[in-house]
Short mmCIF file of C-alpha atoms in Angstrom, two decimals:
data_model
loop_
_atom_site.label_atom_id
_atom_site.label_comp_id
_atom_site.label_asym_id
_atom_site.label_seq_id
_atom_site.Cartn_x
_atom_site.Cartn_y
_atom_site.Cartn_z
CA MET A 836 95.09 149.17 47.55
CA SER A 837 92.60 151.74 49.37
CA ARG A 838 92.96 155.39 48.39
CA HIS A 839 93.05 157.99 50.97
CA VAL A 840 91.23 161.07 50.49
CA LEU A 841 90.99 164.19 52.57
CA VAL A 842 87.37 165.91 52.48
CA THR A 843 86.46 169.39 53.59
CA GLY A 844 83.24 170.69 54.23
CA SER A 845 82.00 167.14 55.07
CA GLY A 846 79.31 168.25 57.26
CA GLY A 847 77.46 170.12 54.80
CA PHE A 848 75.30 169.91 51.63
CA VAL A 849 77.57 168.52 48.92
CA GLY A 850 80.57 167.42 51.13
CA GLY A 851 78.06 164.90 52.99
CA HIS A 852 77.40 163.31 49.63
CA VAL A 853 81.18 163.17 48.86
CA VAL A 854 81.31 161.23 52.01
CA ALA A 855 78.34 159.00 51.22
CA ALA A 856 79.93 158.19 47.70
CA ALA A 857 83.04 157.34 49.46
CA ARG A 858 81.40 154.72 51.81
CA ALA A 859 79.39 153.31 49.17
CA ALA A 860 82.39 152.86 47.05
CA GLY A 861 84.46 150.86 49.28
CA GLY A 862 88.31 151.04 48.99
CA VAL A 863 88.39 154.38 50.02
CA ARG A 864 89.87 155.86 53.35
CA LEU A 865 88.50 159.01 54.52
CA ARG A 866 90.06 161.89 56.27
CA LEU A 867 87.62 164.48 57.25
CA LEU A 868 88.83 168.02 57.90
CA VAL A 869 86.71 169.49 60.80
CA ARG A 870 87.01 172.56 63.16
CA ALA A 871 86.10 170.62 66.16
CA ARG A 872 86.06 166.68 66.65
CA PRO A 873 82.59 164.83 66.87
CA SER A 874 81.59 165.13 70.48
CA SER A 875 79.91 161.54 70.54
CA ALA A 876 80.38 158.01 69.25
CA SER A 877 77.69 158.81 66.74
CA PRO A 878 78.39 161.93 64.80
CA SER A 879 75.27 163.96 63.97
CA PRO A 880 74.38 163.42 60.02
CA ALA A 881 74.99 166.58 57.87
CA ALA A 882 71.81 169.01 57.73
CA ASP A 883 69.21 166.94 55.86
CA GLY A 884 71.68 165.10 53.84
CA PRO A 885 73.70 161.78 54.37
CA PRO A 886 75.03 160.88 57.63
CA LEU A 887 78.67 160.95 58.57
CA PRO A 888 80.67 157.96 59.03
CA ASP A 889 79.78 156.09 62.44
CA GLY A 890 82.19 154.86 65.16
CA VAL A 891 84.30 156.30 68.18
CA PRO A 892 87.27 158.33 67.02
CA VAL A 893 90.59 157.16 68.67
CA ALA A 894 93.24 159.52 69.55
CA ASN A 895 96.34 159.72 67.78
CA GLY A 896 99.53 161.48 68.17
CA ARG A 897 98.33 164.84 67.00
CA GLY A 898 95.07 165.05 68.75
CA ASP A 899 93.16 163.87 65.90
CA GLU A 900 91.03 161.01 65.83
CA HIS A 901 90.29 157.96 63.34
CA VAL A 902 88.09 155.21 63.23
CA ARG A 903 88.25 151.86 61.01
CA ASP A 904 88.56 153.66 57.56
CA VAL A 905 87.51 157.28 58.82
CA GLU A 906 89.77 159.80 60.32
CA TYR A 907 88.95 163.32 61.86
CA VAL A 908 91.56 165.91 61.74
CA ARG A 909 91.20 169.52 63.21
CA GLY A 910 91.85 172.41 61.18
CA ASP A 911 90.41 175.80 60.14
CA LEU A 912 90.90 177.65 56.86
CA THR A 913 91.16 180.93 58.63
CA ASP A 914 94.17 179.74 60.48
CA PRO A 915 97.01 178.59 57.98
CA GLY A 916 99.10 177.23 60.68
CA SER A 917 96.35 174.51 62.05
CA LEU A 918 96.38 172.94 58.50
CA ARG A 919 99.96 171.79 59.03
CA GLY A 920 100.06 168.05 58.56
CA VAL A 921 96.47 167.52 57.43
CA CYS A 922 97.39 166.30 53.93
CA ASP A 923 100.12 163.98 55.16
CA GLY A 924 99.81 160.46 53.73
CA VAL A 925 96.63 161.26 51.57
CA ASP A 926 96.22 160.81 47.89
CA ALA A 927 93.93 163.23 47.15
CA VAL A 928 92.00 166.32 48.49
CA VAL A 929 88.20 166.96 47.82
CA HIS A 930 87.56 170.54 48.89
CA CYS A 931 83.99 171.47 49.31
CA ALA A 932 84.18 174.02 52.23
CA ALA A 933 83.39 177.40 51.49
CA GLN A 934 82.21 180.58 53.41
CA VAL A 935 79.09 182.03 51.70
CA GLY A 936 77.58 185.51 52.21
CA GLY A 937 78.64 187.75 55.25
CA ASP A 938 81.51 189.58 56.01
CA PRO A 939 83.82 190.44 52.94
CA ARG A 940 86.85 189.85 55.16
CA LEU A 941 85.90 186.55 56.19
CA LEU A 942 84.99 185.45 52.79
CA ARG A 943 88.47 186.39 51.70
CA ARG A 944 90.32 184.59 54.64
CA VAL A 945 88.36 181.36 54.21
CA ASN A 946 87.71 181.09 50.58
CA ASP A 947 90.72 182.84 49.02
CA LEU A 948 93.45 182.51 51.52
CA GLY A 949 92.23 179.55 53.07
CA THR A 950 92.21 177.49 50.20
CA HIS A 951 95.48 178.93 49.05
CA ALA A 952 96.96 177.71 52.39
CA LEU A 953 95.14 174.37 51.62
CA VAL A 954 96.61 174.05 48.20
CA GLU A 955 100.28 174.90 49.60
CA GLU A 956 99.72 172.09 52.52
CA ALA A 957 98.64 169.58 49.81
CA ARG A 958 101.65 170.61 47.74
CA ARG A 959 104.16 170.14 50.32
CA ALA A 960 102.58 167.02 51.33
CA GLY A 961 103.03 165.38 47.91
CA VAL A 962 99.28 165.11 47.40
CA GLU A 963 98.39 163.66 43.86
CA ARG A 964 95.25 165.40 43.16
CA PHE A 965 93.34 168.30 44.51
CA VAL A 966 89.46 168.72 43.45
CA TYR A 967 87.72 172.09 44.12
CA LEU A 968 84.14 172.56 44.38
CA SER A 969 83.37 175.77 42.63
CA THR A 970 80.15 177.35 41.16
CA ALA A 971 79.40 178.77 37.80
CA ALA A 972 78.38 182.03 39.96
CA VAL A 973 82.07 183.00 38.94
CA HIS A 974 80.85 183.66 35.50
CA GLY A 975 78.16 186.48 36.77
CA ARG A 976 74.57 186.83 36.13
CA GLY A 977 74.38 185.62 32.16
CA PRO A 978 72.51 184.98 29.93
CA PHE A 979 74.66 181.82 29.32
CA SER A 980 73.08 179.52 26.68
CA GLY A 981 75.07 176.19 25.68
CA VAL A 982 78.46 177.70 27.32
CA ARG A 983 81.56 175.60 27.40
CA PRO A 984 84.45 175.78 29.72
CA GLY A 985 86.61 179.06 28.71
CA GLN A 986 83.90 180.41 26.58
CA ALA A 987 82.67 182.91 29.14
CA PRO A 988 84.81 185.34 31.15
CA ILE A 989 85.18 185.18 34.99
CA ALA A 990 82.94 188.23 35.88
CA PRO A 991 81.68 187.39 39.44
CA VAL A 992 79.25 190.09 40.99
CA SER A 993 79.50 189.21 44.56
CA ASP A 994 82.08 188.88 47.19
CA THR A 995 81.51 185.31 47.52
CA SER A 996 81.86 184.46 43.81
CA ARG A 997 85.04 186.82 43.66
CA THR A 998 86.76 184.92 46.49
CA ARG A 999 85.68 181.55 45.25
CA ALA A 1000 87.33 182.79 41.63
CA ALA A 1001 90.46 183.41 43.58
CA ALA A 1002 90.41 180.03 45.14
CA GLU A 1003 89.92 178.73 41.62
CA ARG A 1004 93.32 180.35 40.57
CA HIS A 1005 95.19 178.80 43.37
CA VAL A 1006 94.02 175.54 42.66
CA LEU A 1007 94.52 175.58 38.88
CA ALA A 1008 97.88 177.05 39.50
CA ALA A 1009 98.79 174.01 41.53
CA GLY A 1010 97.48 171.61 38.88
CA GLY A 1011 94.38 170.77 40.65
CA THR A 1012 90.82 170.62 38.90
CA VAL A 1013 87.87 172.53 39.42
CA LEU A 1014 84.18 171.52 39.12
CA ARG A 1015 81.52 174.26 38.51
CA PRO A 1016 77.88 173.22 39.04
CA HIS A 1017 75.10 175.57 38.60
CA LEU A 1018 71.96 174.63 40.77
CA VAL A 1019 72.33 171.58 42.98
CA TYR A 1020 69.13 170.08 44.11
CA GLY A 1021 68.23 166.85 46.18
CA ALA A 1022 68.70 165.72 50.03
CA GLY A 1023 69.89 168.67 51.94
CA ASP A 1024 69.10 171.31 49.42
CA ARG A 1025 68.36 174.55 51.34
CA TRP A 1026 68.30 177.02 48.51
CA VAL A 1027 67.17 176.00 45.11
CA VAL A 1028 63.80 174.42 45.68
CA PRO A 1029 62.87 176.30 48.97
CA GLY A 1030 63.57 179.58 47.08
CA VAL A 1031 61.59 178.75 44.37
CA LEU A 1032 58.96 177.85 46.84
CA THR A 1033 59.23 181.46 48.24
CA LEU A 1034 59.01 182.86 44.94
CA LEU A 1035 55.65 181.19 44.32
CA ARG A 1036 54.25 182.00 47.51
CA ALA A 1037 55.36 185.60 47.21
CA LEU A 1038 53.63 185.99 43.91
CA GLY A 1039 50.57 184.00 44.75
CA GLY A 1040 50.81 182.89 40.87
CA ARG A 1041 53.00 181.44 38.25
CA PRO A 1042 55.41 183.64 36.32
CA GLU A 1043 53.95 183.52 32.87
CA GLY A 1044 55.86 182.99 29.39
CA GLN A 1045 59.20 181.02 28.43
CA LEU A 1046 61.57 181.21 31.21
CA GLY A 1047 65.30 180.50 30.93
CA ARG A 1048 67.07 177.12 30.92
CA GLN A 1049 68.72 176.09 34.05
CA SER A 1050 71.67 173.60 34.51
CA MET A 1051 71.14 171.39 37.40
CA ILE A 1052 72.40 168.30 38.99
CA ASP A 1053 71.19 165.96 41.90
CA ALA A 1054 73.62 166.50 44.78
CA ALA A 1055 74.06 162.58 45.18
CA ILE A 1056 75.37 162.55 41.59
CA LEU A 1057 77.73 165.45 42.15
CA GLY A 1058 78.91 164.00 45.35
CA ASN A 1059 80.08 160.80 43.22
CA VAL A 1060 81.57 162.99 40.62
CA LEU A 1061 83.69 164.84 42.79
CA LEU A 1062 85.04 161.64 44.35
CA SER A 1063 85.48 160.15 41.03
CA ALA A 1064 87.56 163.19 39.85
CA ALA A 1065 89.71 162.49 42.95
CA LEU A 1066 90.37 158.83 41.97
CA ALA A 1067 90.11 158.68 38.31
CA PRO A 1068 93.53 158.94 36.38
CA ALA A 1069 91.70 160.01 33.25
CA VAL A 1070 90.70 163.26 34.61
CA ARG A 1071 93.72 165.50 34.22
CA GLY A 1072 94.65 168.52 36.54
CA GLY A 1073 94.86 172.02 35.79
CA ARG A 1074 91.29 172.10 34.40
CA VAL A 1075 87.78 173.51 34.74
CA HIS A 1076 84.89 171.39 34.19
CA PHE A 1077 81.07 172.31 34.27
CA VAL A 1078 79.54 169.54 36.15
CA ASN A 1079 75.71 169.50 35.52
CA HIS A 1080 73.07 166.84 33.80
CA PRO A 1081 73.64 167.58 29.96
CA ASP A 1082 69.70 168.41 29.52
CA PRO A 1083 69.00 171.78 30.98
CA VAL A 1084 65.75 172.31 32.72
CA PRO A 1085 63.39 175.06 31.37
CA GLY A 1086 62.40 177.40 34.29
CA GLU A 1087 58.92 176.88 33.80
CA ASP A 1088 59.36 173.00 34.44
CA LEU A 1089 61.15 173.82 37.68
CA LEU A 1090 58.39 176.07 38.90
CA THR A 1091 55.82 173.31 37.98
CA ALA A 1092 57.65 170.74 39.59
CA VAL A 1093 57.87 172.76 42.99
CA ALA A 1094 54.31 173.75 42.72
CA GLU A 1095 53.11 170.27 42.26
CA THR A 1096 55.28 169.07 45.30
CA TYR A 1097 53.57 171.73 47.58
CA GLY A 1098 50.03 171.49 46.05
CA LEU A 1099 50.26 174.93 44.79
CA LEU A 1100 48.90 176.86 41.62
CA PRO A 1101 46.55 174.63 39.60
CA GLU A 1102 47.06 174.66 36.02
CA ALA A 1103 43.68 176.50 35.68
CA ALA A 1104 45.41 179.54 37.72
CA ALA A 1105 46.15 182.86 35.77
CA GLY A 1106 50.01 183.41 34.75
CA ILE A 1107 51.59 186.63 35.94
CA PRO A 1108 53.77 188.45 33.05
CA VAL A 1109 57.28 188.57 34.17
CA GLU A 1110 57.34 192.45 34.29
CA THR A 1111 54.36 192.40 36.64
CA ALA A 1112 55.98 189.94 38.85
CA ARG A 1113 59.04 192.21 39.16
CA ALA A 1114 57.11 195.09 40.35
CA ARG A 1115 54.98 192.96 42.92
CA LEU A 1116 58.37 191.52 44.31
CA ARG A 1117 60.37 194.97 44.38
CA ASP A 1118 60.07 194.88 48.37
CA ASP A 1119 60.99 191.19 48.42
CA PRO A 1120 64.83 190.55 47.48
CA LEU A 1121 64.88 187.00 48.13
CA ALA A 1122 61.86 186.12 45.85
CA ARG A 1123 62.95 188.67 43.37
CA HIS A 1124 66.19 187.10 42.99
CA HIS A 1125 64.55 183.64 42.06
CA LEU A 1126 62.54 185.37 39.63
CA GLU A 1127 65.70 186.89 37.98
CA LEU A 1128 67.41 183.43 37.96
CA LEU A 1129 64.64 181.62 36.45
CA ALA A 1130 64.01 184.11 34.06
CA THR A 1131 67.40 183.97 32.01
CA ASP A 1132 69.24 180.94 30.53
CA HIS A 1133 71.84 179.53 32.86
CA TRP A 1134 72.97 176.59 30.73
CA PHE A 1135 76.46 175.13 31.01
CA THR A 1136 77.85 172.22 28.93
CA ASP A 1137 80.78 169.88 29.29
CA ASP A 1138 80.38 166.58 27.98
CA THR A 1139 84.28 165.73 28.54
CA VAL A 1140 83.97 165.33 32.38
CA TRP A 1141 81.60 162.29 31.69
CA ALA A 1142 83.62 160.70 29.20
CA ARG A 1143 86.79 160.82 31.14
CA LEU A 1144 85.50 159.56 34.28
CA GLY A 1145 83.79 156.77 32.49
CA ARG A 1146 80.36 157.65 33.97
CA ALA A 1147 76.81 158.41 32.60
CA PRO A 1148 75.06 161.44 34.29
CA GLY A 1149 72.01 159.43 34.86
CA ALA A 1150 68.41 160.26 34.87
CA GLY A 1151 67.65 164.11 34.41
CA PHE A 1152 65.49 166.25 36.54
CA ALA A 1153 62.06 165.22 35.52
CA GLU A 1154 62.90 161.55 36.74
CA ASN A 1155 64.94 162.47 39.96
CA PHE A 1156 63.19 165.33 41.31
CA PRO A 1157 60.08 163.22 42.45
CA ARG A 1158 62.21 161.04 44.45
CA HIS A 1159 63.00 164.06 46.78
CA ALA A 1160 59.40 165.20 47.04
CA ASP A 1161 58.94 164.03 50.66
CA ARG A 1162 62.15 165.58 51.90
CA TYR A 1163 61.24 169.06 50.27
CA ARG A 1164 57.71 169.11 51.98
CA ASN A 1165 59.22 170.20 54.92
CA PRO A 1166 62.06 172.55 54.30
CA ARG A 1167 64.37 174.30 56.43
CA PRO A 1168 63.99 178.18 56.29
CA VAL A 1169 65.75 179.58 53.14
CA PRO A 1170 69.01 181.77 53.76
CA GLY A 1171 68.61 185.58 53.31
CA PRO A 1172 69.12 187.19 50.29
CA ALA A 1173 72.62 188.17 51.65
CA VAL A 1174 73.66 184.58 50.78
CA GLY A 1175 72.08 184.33 47.31
CA PRO A 1176 73.90 186.16 44.71
CA GLY A 1177 74.22 185.27 41.24
CA HIS A 1178 73.98 181.62 40.67
CA VAL A 1179 73.65 179.53 43.54
CA THR A 1180 75.55 176.20 44.37
CA PRO A 1181 74.78 175.33 48.06
CA GLU A 1182 77.49 173.63 49.96
CA GLY A 1183 78.25 173.21 53.59
CA ALA A 1184 81.48 174.42 55.36
CA ALA A 1185 82.10 172.03 58.28
CA SER A 1186 85.70 173.34 58.54
CA VAL A 1187 84.67 177.10 58.44
CA PRO A 1188 82.69 179.51 60.77
CA THR A 1189 79.35 179.37 58.90
CA ALA A 1190 77.73 176.36 56.98
CA SER A 1191 75.16 177.68 54.39
CA SER A 1192 74.11 177.87 50.99
CA GLY A 1193 75.80 180.02 48.50
CA SER A 1194 76.98 181.06 45.06
#
């Protein structure tokens, strides 16, 4: 028997990988929440990410559309009334849509009130599982060294993270599952690696000394985890899990990987002390943000999520990152500093006004 899953944010970074995971898994019927239905027989692929399902949608009674095992339903998180019926008949919801940066009022309407409305609609429809993609940024700036769920307070420092923390509360109160990655890289990444590249180019050198350890996860693996959490009976609701590769990545290794990908900074190049780097970047908030991020431990650990899913986390950053090098050599523009607070977990938002990277 196939499982029927509603995915929000399917046109964005992580949401696109959830769609790809479902297509690869088989036995999953997809319903994609979008603000506007695809305009052609071949929906555009998610930006730099995996393609959305193919085929010509067929109208049903609600003016929504479906094809084979994929269905598009129209809805807007800023308009709770538009969500009526979107969860009818589905077994699980994977909620990846988020507004990141911008007007605080819009952030609240989408991330806080919009998630609450979607949770209530799922509850009304009798949906069995609700999985929410959040971010470790709800904990603030750190440092965090080997932190497990429940060990760090919720202390967001941006409007984005505050409204996403509010979204978490709605999901948990309804018995849903919250997954918090830290840094997500891979196909479609417009923040992590492009941001480190911006830092290196702005400095013209490599920050010197031991930097912080960063929890990271490949977006394709994260997409599989989100789907598995929606389908696996061993994952109990009402819980929060950090979802990152178990081995944190030293900041200097991340810098080296990016520098080598773009042919920057030979090993013989002199290092720049972190304090000197801070001074040089005082008028470059985006590069300064990534320096501060890498200078501090952001290491979150949670082995239980892998055990409950019956999955191995797979290869770590050192093995996975080279597979993405060709994609990264022609990156899209990095979002401005307004969308890069605390921690950064990029995700798209196909069902909200803006698709961007975020925290």
